[in-house]
Amino acid sequence: MDVLRRQERNGIKKERNEAMSFKIAIDGPAGAGKSTIARRAAAELGFLYVDTGAMYRAIALGLLRMGTNVSSEAALADALSRIEVGLGYEDGIQKVFLNGEDVSSLIRTEEVSNMASSAAAKPQVRAKLTQLQRGIAEENNVLMDGRDIGTVILPDAQLKIYLTASVETRAQRRYKELCGKGETAIFDEIAADIRERDYRDMHRETAPLRQAEDAVLVDSSELTVEEVTARIISLVRAKRQKNA
Ligand code: DC
């Protein structure tokens, strides 16, 4: 009887939460345009944008700074106990904090990218961030992007998008971005790096990158940022009308 009542209460609570917060999950490989598009769509919808990759990157930076051997479970556990990741928003822009320090721009290096990909394969690292990400989504209308949002973090998201693009397109975008910053870039190396990271993200045991069964597939290879953003907004509006 108690169990039943508890279930009913949970059911009611769940319905209320669902009525209160609308969750959008966007997953996909690196370079598919997730963060640019997610940021724009969230701003247009008035949703909170949560870039979960930035959280993995902040942990990676912490691990690099401590020189942690991530292959050792004990060393990783010890390092994680000394790492605190936080999110904040300034003029609607997400900031990520590592033990209180704003590291938003320090986490965008290739070294951090590679460490983030290795660290993200570790169940201890994922467990630490899962709780934090779910907590944020419970209290806000969120548009969250990452690799396991639709499959693991927010399986009950009202809208799930799997955003992808060919390796060549993604490498081309990254190449242009680096050249634009005046950095040396070799297209073949970028493409090889993308392939390697895709493989690691898709083949790890814990929460691998894959399209959720109920996710809408969007291939951005031949689409502009504006076109993809408009498509996502129209999918959200259609869902919200249906749920209203
Ligand atoms: O999206 P990004 O490149 O900033 O992500 C950095 C790394 O973190 C990338 O290798 C994938 C991993 N990641 C993850 O495993 N799960 C997420 N939800 C987000 C990112």
PDB file of C-alpha atoms and ligand atoms in Angstrom:
ATOM      1  CA  MET A   1       0.000   0.000   0.000  1.00  0.00           C
ATOM      2  CA  ASP A   2       2.788   2.319   1.003  1.00  0.00           C
ATOM      3  CA  VAL A   3       4.645   1.452  -2.157  1.00  0.00           C
ATOM      4  CA  LEU A   4       1.544   2.203  -4.223  1.00  0.00           C
ATOM      5  CA  ARG A   5       1.033   5.557  -2.565  1.00  0.00           C
ATOM      6  CA  ARG A   6       4.670   6.352  -3.071  1.00  0.00           C
ATOM      7  CA  GLN A   7       4.374   5.423  -6.728  1.00  0.00           C
ATOM      8  CA  GLU A   8       1.312   7.639  -7.085  1.00  0.00           C
ATOM      9  CA  ARG A   9       3.120  10.484  -5.421  1.00  0.00           C
ATOM     10  CA  ASN A  10       6.093   9.968  -7.691  1.00  0.00           C
ATOM     11  CA  GLY A  11       3.784   9.846 -10.673  1.00  0.00           C
ATOM     12  CA  ILE A  12       2.182  13.143  -9.688  1.00  0.00           C
ATOM     13  CA  LYS A  13       5.545  14.733  -9.001  1.00  0.00           C
ATOM     14  CA  LYS A  14       6.818  13.564 -12.372  1.00  0.00           C
ATOM     15  CA  GLU A  15       3.802  15.004 -14.169  1.00  0.00           C
ATOM     16  CA  ARG A  16       4.262  18.328 -12.411  1.00  0.00           C
ATOM     17  CA  ASN A  17       7.930  18.430 -13.265  1.00  0.00           C
ATOM     18  CA  GLU A  18       7.195  17.615 -16.862  1.00  0.00           C
ATOM     19  CA  ALA A  19       4.642  20.390 -16.976  1.00  0.00           C
ATOM     20  CA  MET A  20       7.178  22.758 -15.486  1.00  0.00           C
ATOM     21  CA  SER A  21      10.277  21.972 -17.446  1.00  0.00           C
ATOM     22  CA  PHE A  22      10.746  21.170 -21.094  1.00  0.00           C
ATOM     23  CA  LYS A  23      13.900  19.278 -21.908  1.00  0.00           C
ATOM     24  CA  ILE A  24      15.658  19.155 -25.249  1.00  0.00           C
ATOM     25  CA  ALA A  25      18.540  16.737 -25.728  1.00  0.00           C
ATOM     26  CA  ILE A  26      21.005  17.237 -28.564  1.00  0.00           C
ATOM     27  CA  ASP A  27      23.621  14.557 -29.064  1.00  0.00           C
ATOM     28  CA  GLY A  28      26.136  13.991 -31.800  1.00  0.00           C
ATOM     29  CA  PRO A  29      29.823  13.754 -32.630  1.00  0.00           C
ATOM     30  CA  ALA A  30      32.378  16.548 -32.260  1.00  0.00           C
ATOM     31  CA  GLY A  31      32.196  19.248 -34.911  1.00  0.00           C
ATOM     32  CA  ALA A  32      28.620  18.599 -36.039  1.00  0.00           C
ATOM     33  CA  GLY A  33      27.768  22.153 -34.975  1.00  0.00           C
ATOM     34  CA  LYS A  34      25.961  21.194 -31.766  1.00  0.00           C
ATOM     35  CA  SER A  35      27.139  24.010 -29.541  1.00  0.00           C
ATOM     36  CA  THR A  36      26.694  26.849 -32.061  1.00  0.00           C
ATOM     37  CA  ILE A  37      23.229  25.636 -32.992  1.00  0.00           C
ATOM     38  CA  ALA A  38      22.204  24.726 -29.453  1.00  0.00           C
ATOM     39  CA  ARG A  39      23.267  28.124 -28.144  1.00  0.00           C
ATOM     40  CA  ARG A  40      21.239  29.926 -30.812  1.00  0.00           C
ATOM     41  CA  ALA A  41      18.177  27.751 -30.450  1.00  0.00           C
ATOM     42  CA  ALA A  42      18.242  28.068 -26.651  1.00  0.00           C
ATOM     43  CA  ALA A  43      18.492  31.865 -26.860  1.00  0.00           C
ATOM     44  CA  GLU A  44      15.566  32.007 -29.277  1.00  0.00           C
ATOM     45  CA  LEU A  45      13.437  29.724 -27.106  1.00  0.00           C
ATOM     46  CA  GLY A  46      14.457  31.349 -23.819  1.00  0.00           C
ATOM     47  CA  PHE A  47      15.839  28.028 -22.575  1.00  0.00           C
ATOM     48  CA  LEU A  48      18.948  27.451 -20.504  1.00  0.00           C
ATOM     49  CA  TYR A  49      21.740  26.119 -22.688  1.00  0.00           C
ATOM     50  CA  VAL A  50      23.874  23.459 -21.018  1.00  0.00           C
ATOM     51  CA  ASP A  51      27.069  22.470 -22.812  1.00  0.00           C
ATOM     52  CA  THR A  52      27.953  19.223 -21.045  1.00  0.00           C
ATOM     53  CA  GLY A  53      31.158  18.824 -23.078  1.00  0.00           C
ATOM     54  CA  ALA A  54      32.499  21.883 -21.246  1.00  0.00           C
ATOM     55  CA  MET A  55      31.993  20.022 -17.959  1.00  0.00           C
ATOM     56  CA  TYR A  56      34.036  17.047 -19.193  1.00  0.00           C
ATOM     57  CA  ARG A  57      36.654  19.487 -20.414  1.00  0.00           C
ATOM     58  CA  ALA A  58      36.839  21.224 -17.026  1.00  0.00           C
ATOM     59  CA  ILE A  59      37.439  17.874 -15.333  1.00  0.00           C
ATOM     60  CA  ALA A  60      40.070  17.067 -17.986  1.00  0.00           C
ATOM     61  CA  LEU A  61      41.862  20.342 -17.275  1.00  0.00           C
ATOM     62  CA  GLY A  62      41.855  19.532 -13.559  1.00  0.00           C
ATOM     63  CA  LEU A  63      43.289  16.079 -14.259  1.00  0.00           C
ATOM     64  CA  LEU A  64      45.986  17.505 -16.536  1.00  0.00           C
ATOM     65  CA  ARG A  65      46.953  20.088 -13.957  1.00  0.00           C
ATOM     66  CA  MET A  66      47.323  17.409 -11.308  1.00  0.00           C
ATOM     67  CA  GLY A  67      49.158  15.106 -13.708  1.00  0.00           C
ATOM     68  CA  THR A  68      46.683  12.343 -12.888  1.00  0.00           C
ATOM     69  CA  ASN A  69      47.223   8.886 -14.324  1.00  0.00           C
ATOM     70  CA  VAL A  70      43.648   8.220 -15.439  1.00  0.00           C
ATOM     71  CA  SER A  71      44.356   4.516 -15.966  1.00  0.00           C
ATOM     72  CA  SER A  72      44.669   4.114 -12.203  1.00  0.00           C
ATOM     73  CA  GLU A  73      41.213   3.941 -10.582  1.00  0.00           C
ATOM     74  CA  ALA A  74      42.589   4.994  -7.213  1.00  0.00           C
ATOM     75  CA  ALA A  75      44.489   7.973  -8.621  1.00  0.00           C
ATOM     76  CA  LEU A  76      41.416   9.029 -10.595  1.00  0.00           C
ATOM     77  CA  ALA A  77      39.136   8.744  -7.552  1.00  0.00           C
ATOM     78  CA  ASP A  78      41.536  10.803  -5.499  1.00  0.00           C
ATOM     79  CA  ALA A  79      41.826  13.488  -8.170  1.00  0.00           C
ATOM     80  CA  LEU A  80      38.035  13.617  -8.676  1.00  0.00           C
ATOM     81  CA  SER A  81      37.518  14.164  -4.972  1.00  0.00           C
ATOM     82  CA  ARG A  82      39.561  17.331  -5.370  1.00  0.00           C
ATOM     83  CA  ILE A  83      37.742  18.593  -8.439  1.00  0.00           C
ATOM     84  CA  GLU A  84      34.549  20.607  -8.307  1.00  0.00           C
ATOM     85  CA  VAL A  85      32.830  21.627 -11.511  1.00  0.00           C
ATOM     86  CA  GLY A  86      30.310  24.452 -11.562  1.00  0.00           C
ATOM     87  CA  LEU A  87      28.234  26.250 -14.173  1.00  0.00           C
ATOM     88  CA  GLY A  88      27.247  29.876 -14.228  1.00  0.00           C
ATOM     89  CA  TYR A  89      25.681  32.270 -16.715  1.00  0.00           C
ATOM     90  CA  GLU A  90      26.832  35.754 -17.642  1.00  0.00           C
ATOM     91  CA  ASP A  91      24.542  37.627 -20.055  1.00  0.00           C
ATOM     92  CA  GLY A  92      23.070  34.260 -20.998  1.00  0.00           C
ATOM     93  CA  ILE A  93      26.509  32.805 -21.845  1.00  0.00           C
ATOM     94  CA  GLN A  94      27.513  29.634 -20.033  1.00  0.00           C
ATOM     95  CA  LYS A  95      30.681  29.815 -17.938  1.00  0.00           C
ATOM     96  CA  VAL A  96      32.325  26.729 -16.550  1.00  0.00           C
ATOM     97  CA  PHE A  97      34.215  26.765 -13.280  1.00  0.00           C
ATOM     98  CA  LEU A  98      36.908  24.439 -11.986  1.00  0.00           C
ATOM     99  CA  ASN A  99      37.169  24.746  -8.204  1.00  0.00           C
ATOM    100  CA  GLY A 100      35.734  28.247  -8.456  1.00  0.00           C
ATOM    101  CA  GLU A 101      38.041  29.415 -11.285  1.00  0.00           C
ATOM    102  CA  ASP A 102      36.445  30.440 -14.583  1.00  0.00           C
ATOM    103  CA  VAL A 103      38.152  28.092 -17.062  1.00  0.00           C
ATOM    104  CA  SER A 104      35.730  28.640 -19.981  1.00  0.00           C
ATOM    105  CA  SER A 105      38.451  29.683 -22.412  1.00  0.00           C
ATOM    106  CA  LEU A 106      41.251  27.452 -21.042  1.00  0.00           C
ATOM    107  CA  ILE A 107      39.367  24.273 -21.915  1.00  0.00           C
ATOM    108  CA  ARG A 108      39.368  24.775 -25.699  1.00  0.00           C
ATOM    109  CA  THR A 109      42.824  23.317 -26.470  1.00  0.00           C
ATOM    110  CA  GLU A 110      43.596  20.066 -28.329  1.00  0.00           C
ATOM    111  CA  GLU A 111      45.336  18.742 -25.190  1.00  0.00           C
ATOM    112  CA  VAL A 112      42.181  19.241 -23.140  1.00  0.00           C
ATOM    113  CA  SER A 113      40.020  17.785 -25.963  1.00  0.00           C
ATOM    114  CA  ASN A 114      42.035  14.582 -25.957  1.00  0.00           C
ATOM    115  CA  MET A 115      42.096  14.255 -22.184  1.00  0.00           C
ATOM    116  CA  ALA A 116      38.334  14.965 -22.047  1.00  0.00           C
ATOM    117  CA  SER A 117      37.691  12.134 -24.488  1.00  0.00           C
ATOM    118  CA  SER A 118      39.783   9.695 -22.397  1.00  0.00           C
ATOM    119  CA  ALA A 119      38.337  10.868 -19.089  1.00  0.00           C
ATOM    120  CA  ALA A 120      34.768  10.706 -20.453  1.00  0.00           C
ATOM    121  CA  ALA A 121      35.212   6.952 -20.921  1.00  0.00           C
ATOM    122  CA  LYS A 122      35.666   6.507 -17.146  1.00  0.00           C
ATOM    123  CA  PRO A 123      32.507   5.564 -15.216  1.00  0.00           C
ATOM    124  CA  GLN A 124      33.677   7.545 -12.162  1.00  0.00           C
ATOM    125  CA  VAL A 125      33.897  10.720 -14.219  1.00  0.00           C
ATOM    126  CA  ARG A 126      30.498  10.146 -15.842  1.00  0.00           C
ATOM    127  CA  ALA A 127      28.830   9.432 -12.491  1.00  0.00           C
ATOM    128  CA  LYS A 128      30.108  12.704 -11.094  1.00  0.00           C
ATOM    129  CA  LEU A 129      28.611  14.733 -13.934  1.00  0.00           C
ATOM    130  CA  THR A 130      25.368  12.772 -14.373  1.00  0.00           C
ATOM    131  CA  GLN A 131      23.994  14.005 -11.053  1.00  0.00           C
ATOM    132  CA  LEU A 132      24.928  17.597 -11.737  1.00  0.00           C
ATOM    133  CA  GLN A 133      23.369  17.578 -15.220  1.00  0.00           C
ATOM    134  CA  ARG A 134      20.108  15.959 -14.130  1.00  0.00           C
ATOM    135  CA  GLY A 135      19.781  18.447 -11.270  1.00  0.00           C
ATOM    136  CA  ILE A 136      20.009  21.394 -13.662  1.00  0.00           C
ATOM    137  CA  ALA A 137      17.410  19.892 -16.020  1.00  0.00           C
ATOM    138  CA  GLU A 138      14.947  19.261 -13.210  1.00  0.00           C
ATOM    139  CA  GLU A 139      14.666  22.922 -12.363  1.00  0.00           C
ATOM    140  CA  ASN A 140      14.887  24.622 -15.747  1.00  0.00           C
ATOM    141  CA  ASN A 141      13.704  24.483 -19.328  1.00  0.00           C
ATOM    142  CA  VAL A 142      16.941  23.236 -20.799  1.00  0.00           C
ATOM    143  CA  LEU A 143      18.564  22.576 -24.090  1.00  0.00           C
ATOM    144  CA  MET A 144      21.412  20.258 -23.182  1.00  0.00           C
ATOM    145  CA  ASP A 145      24.007  19.032 -25.631  1.00  0.00           C
ATOM    146  CA  GLY A 146      26.506  16.207 -25.338  1.00  0.00           C
ATOM    147  CA  ARG A 147      26.906  12.547 -26.243  1.00  0.00           C
ATOM    148  CA  ASP A 148      24.574  10.689 -23.856  1.00  0.00           C
ATOM    149  CA  ILE A 149      21.880  13.234 -23.085  1.00  0.00           C
ATOM    150  CA  GLY A 150      19.009  11.516 -24.911  1.00  0.00           C
ATOM    151  CA  THR A 151      20.154   8.012 -23.998  1.00  0.00           C
ATOM    152  CA  VAL A 152      21.293   8.308 -20.368  1.00  0.00           C
ATOM    153  CA  ILE A 153      21.001  11.750 -18.768  1.00  0.00           C
ATOM    154  CA  LEU A 154      17.512  12.791 -19.892  1.00  0.00           C
ATOM    155  CA  PRO A 155      15.836   9.679 -21.316  1.00  0.00           C
ATOM    156  CA  ASP A 156      12.458  11.398 -20.828  1.00  0.00           C
ATOM    157  CA  ALA A 157      13.411  14.575 -22.737  1.00  0.00           C
ATOM    158  CA  GLN A 158      10.421  15.847 -24.732  1.00  0.00           C
ATOM    159  CA  LEU A 159      12.582  16.336 -27.805  1.00  0.00           C
ATOM    160  CA  LYS A 160      15.748  14.494 -28.790  1.00  0.00           C
ATOM    161  CA  ILE A 161      17.925  15.435 -31.736  1.00  0.00           C
ATOM    162  CA  TYR A 162      20.889  13.505 -33.069  1.00  0.00           C
ATOM    163  CA  LEU A 163      22.948  16.061 -34.948  1.00  0.00           C
ATOM    164  CA  THR A 164      25.674  14.766 -37.182  1.00  0.00           C
ATOM    165  CA  ALA A 165      27.745  15.614 -40.280  1.00  0.00           C
ATOM    166  CA  SER A 166      30.293  13.754 -42.395  1.00  0.00           C
ATOM    167  CA  VAL A 167      33.896  13.541 -41.110  1.00  0.00           C
ATOM    168  CA  GLU A 168      35.035  15.604 -44.127  1.00  0.00           C
ATOM    169  CA  THR A 169      32.563  18.404 -43.381  1.00  0.00           C
ATOM    170  CA  ARG A 170      33.486  18.467 -39.717  1.00  0.00           C
ATOM    171  CA  ALA A 171      37.220  18.478 -40.464  1.00  0.00           C
ATOM    172  CA  GLN A 172      36.715  21.267 -42.995  1.00  0.00           C
ATOM    173  CA  ARG A 173      34.881  23.388 -40.433  1.00  0.00           C
ATOM    174  CA  ARG A 174      37.600  22.864 -37.826  1.00  0.00           C
ATOM    175  CA  TYR A 175      40.311  23.578 -40.413  1.00  0.00           C
ATOM    176  CA  LYS A 176      38.677  26.893 -41.344  1.00  0.00           C
ATOM    177  CA  GLU A 177      38.219  27.793 -37.684  1.00  0.00           C
ATOM    178  CA  LEU A 178      41.921  27.199 -36.887  1.00  0.00           C
ATOM    179  CA  CYS A 179      43.106  29.030 -40.020  1.00  0.00           C
ATOM    180  CA  GLY A 180      40.810  31.913 -39.077  1.00  0.00           C
ATOM    181  CA  LYS A 181      42.575  32.111 -35.712  1.00  0.00           C
ATOM    182  CA  GLY A 182      45.934  32.210 -37.509  1.00  0.00           C
ATOM    183  CA  GLU A 183      46.893  28.733 -36.217  1.00  0.00           C
ATOM    184  CA  THR A 184      48.686  26.127 -38.313  1.00  0.00           C
ATOM    185  CA  ALA A 185      46.307  23.415 -39.413  1.00  0.00           C
ATOM    186  CA  ILE A 186      46.746  20.239 -41.431  1.00  0.00           C
ATOM    187  CA  PHE A 187      43.468  18.969 -42.837  1.00  0.00           C
ATOM    188  CA  ASP A 188      44.425  15.252 -42.818  1.00  0.00           C
ATOM    189  CA  GLU A 189      45.574  15.435 -39.202  1.00  0.00           C
ATOM    190  CA  ILE A 190      42.333  17.110 -38.151  1.00  0.00           C
ATOM    191  CA  ALA A 191      40.272  14.474 -39.979  1.00  0.00           C
ATOM    192  CA  ALA A 192      42.297  11.650 -38.384  1.00  0.00           C
ATOM    193  CA  ASP A 193      41.840  13.223 -34.961  1.00  0.00           C
ATOM    194  CA  ILE A 194      38.067  13.487 -35.491  1.00  0.00           C
ATOM    195  CA  ARG A 195      37.872   9.833 -36.584  1.00  0.00           C
ATOM    196  CA  GLU A 196      39.847   8.753 -33.536  1.00  0.00           C
ATOM    197  CA  ARG A 197      37.696  10.763 -31.134  1.00  0.00           C
ATOM    198  CA  ASP A 198      34.469   9.505 -32.771  1.00  0.00           C
ATOM    199  CA  TYR A 199      35.704   5.954 -32.360  1.00  0.00           C
ATOM    200  CA  ARG A 200      36.532   6.470 -28.670  1.00  0.00           C
ATOM    201  CA  ASP A 201      33.220   8.223 -27.946  1.00  0.00           C
ATOM    202  CA  MET A 202      31.157   5.596 -29.796  1.00  0.00           C
ATOM    203  CA  HIS A 203      32.906   2.480 -28.561  1.00  0.00           C
ATOM    204  CA  ARG A 204      33.433   3.111 -24.875  1.00  0.00           C
ATOM    205  CA  GLU A 205      31.577   0.812 -22.501  1.00  0.00           C
ATOM    206  CA  THR A 206      29.901   3.487 -20.416  1.00  0.00           C
ATOM    207  CA  ALA A 207      27.329   5.707 -22.110  1.00  0.00           C
ATOM    208  CA  PRO A 208      28.735   5.511 -25.656  1.00  0.00           C
ATOM    209  CA  LEU A 209      27.633   8.053 -28.223  1.00  0.00           C
ATOM    210  CA  ARG A 210      24.673   6.686 -30.152  1.00  0.00           C
ATOM    211  CA  GLN A 211      21.386   7.927 -31.511  1.00  0.00           C
ATOM    212  CA  ALA A 212      18.504   7.385 -29.069  1.00  0.00           C
ATOM    213  CA  GLU A 213      15.688   5.363 -30.638  1.00  0.00           C
ATOM    214  CA  ASP A 214      13.290   8.276 -30.350  1.00  0.00           C
ATOM    215  CA  ALA A 215      15.736  10.955 -31.540  1.00  0.00           C
ATOM    216  CA  VAL A 216      15.238  12.930 -34.747  1.00  0.00           C
ATOM    217  CA  LEU A 217      18.266  12.579 -37.016  1.00  0.00           C
ATOM    218  CA  VAL A 218      19.567  15.860 -38.457  1.00  0.00           C
ATOM    219  CA  ASP A 219      22.546  15.769 -40.818  1.00  0.00           C
ATOM    220  CA  SER A 220      24.092  19.241 -40.979  1.00  0.00           C
ATOM    221  CA  SER A 221      26.584  18.452 -43.794  1.00  0.00           C
ATOM    222  CA  GLU A 222      24.596  20.339 -46.418  1.00  0.00           C
ATOM    223  CA  LEU A 223      22.776  22.767 -44.134  1.00  0.00           C
ATOM    224  CA  THR A 224      23.658  26.194 -42.766  1.00  0.00           C
ATOM    225  CA  VAL A 225      23.611  27.000 -39.052  1.00  0.00           C
ATOM    226  CA  GLU A 226      20.446  29.045 -39.628  1.00  0.00           C
ATOM    227  CA  GLU A 227      18.706  26.166 -41.390  1.00  0.00           C
ATOM    228  CA  VAL A 228      19.495  23.653 -38.652  1.00  0.00           C
ATOM    229  CA  THR A 229      18.511  26.106 -35.905  1.00  0.00           C
ATOM    230  CA  ALA A 230      15.196  26.834 -37.645  1.00  0.00           C
ATOM    231  CA  ARG A 231      14.515  23.109 -37.984  1.00  0.00           C
ATOM    232  CA  ILE A 232      15.117  22.531 -34.285  1.00  0.00           C
ATOM    233  CA  ILE A 233      12.921  25.470 -33.282  1.00  0.00           C
ATOM    234  CA  SER A 234      10.090  24.209 -35.462  1.00  0.00           C
ATOM    235  CA  LEU A 235      10.412  20.716 -33.942  1.00  0.00           C
ATOM    236  CA  VAL A 236      10.221  22.217 -30.425  1.00  0.00           C
ATOM    237  CA  ARG A 237       7.181  24.338 -31.314  1.00  0.00           C
ATOM    238  CA  ALA A 238       5.404  21.338 -32.820  1.00  0.00           C
ATOM    239  CA  LYS A 239       6.091  19.251 -29.686  1.00  0.00           C
ATOM    240  CA  ARG A 240       4.992  21.995 -27.337  1.00  0.00           C
ATOM    241  CA  GLN A 241       1.756  22.509 -29.255  1.00  0.00           C
ATOM    242  CA  LYS A 242       1.089  18.789 -29.143  1.00  0.00           C
ATOM    243  CA  ASN A 243       1.808  18.620 -25.403  1.00  0.00           C
ATOM    244  CA  ALA A 244      -0.223  21.759 -24.578  1.00  0.00           C
TER     245      ALA A 244
HETATM  246  O1   DC B   1      31.521  18.303 -27.063  1.00  0.00           O
HETATM  247  P1   DC B   1      32.967  18.423 -26.613  1.00  0.00           P
HETATM  248  O2   DC B   1      33.965  18.217 -27.730  1.00  0.00           O
HETATM  249  O3   DC B   1      33.218  19.699 -25.867  1.00  0.00           O
HETATM  250  O4   DC B   1      33.192  17.218 -25.573  1.00  0.00           O
HETATM  251  C1   DC B   1      34.442  16.956 -24.994  1.00  0.00           C
HETATM  252  C2   DC B   1      34.578  15.459 -24.756  1.00  0.00           C
HETATM  253  O5   DC B   1      33.677  15.052 -23.729  1.00  0.00           O
HETATM  254  C3   DC B   1      34.302  14.585 -25.971  1.00  0.00           C
HETATM  255  O6   DC B   1      35.360  13.663 -26.194  1.00  0.00           O
HETATM  256  C4   DC B   1      33.071  13.793 -25.627  1.00  0.00           C
HETATM  257  C5   DC B   1      32.933  13.919 -24.145  1.00  0.00           C
HETATM  258  N1   DC B   1      31.528  14.094 -23.755  1.00  0.00           N
HETATM  259  C6   DC B   1      30.850  12.995 -23.314  1.00  0.00           C
HETATM  260  O7   DC B   1      31.389  11.900 -23.302  1.00  0.00           O
HETATM  261  N2   DC B   1      29.559  13.126 -22.912  1.00  0.00           N
HETATM  262  C7   DC B   1      28.945  14.300 -22.952  1.00  0.00           C
HETATM  263  N3   DC B   1      27.682  14.395 -22.536  1.00  0.00           N
HETATM  264  C8   DC B   1      29.621  15.444 -23.431  1.00  0.00           C
HETATM  265  C9   DC B   1      30.927  15.305 -23.847  1.00  0.00           C
END
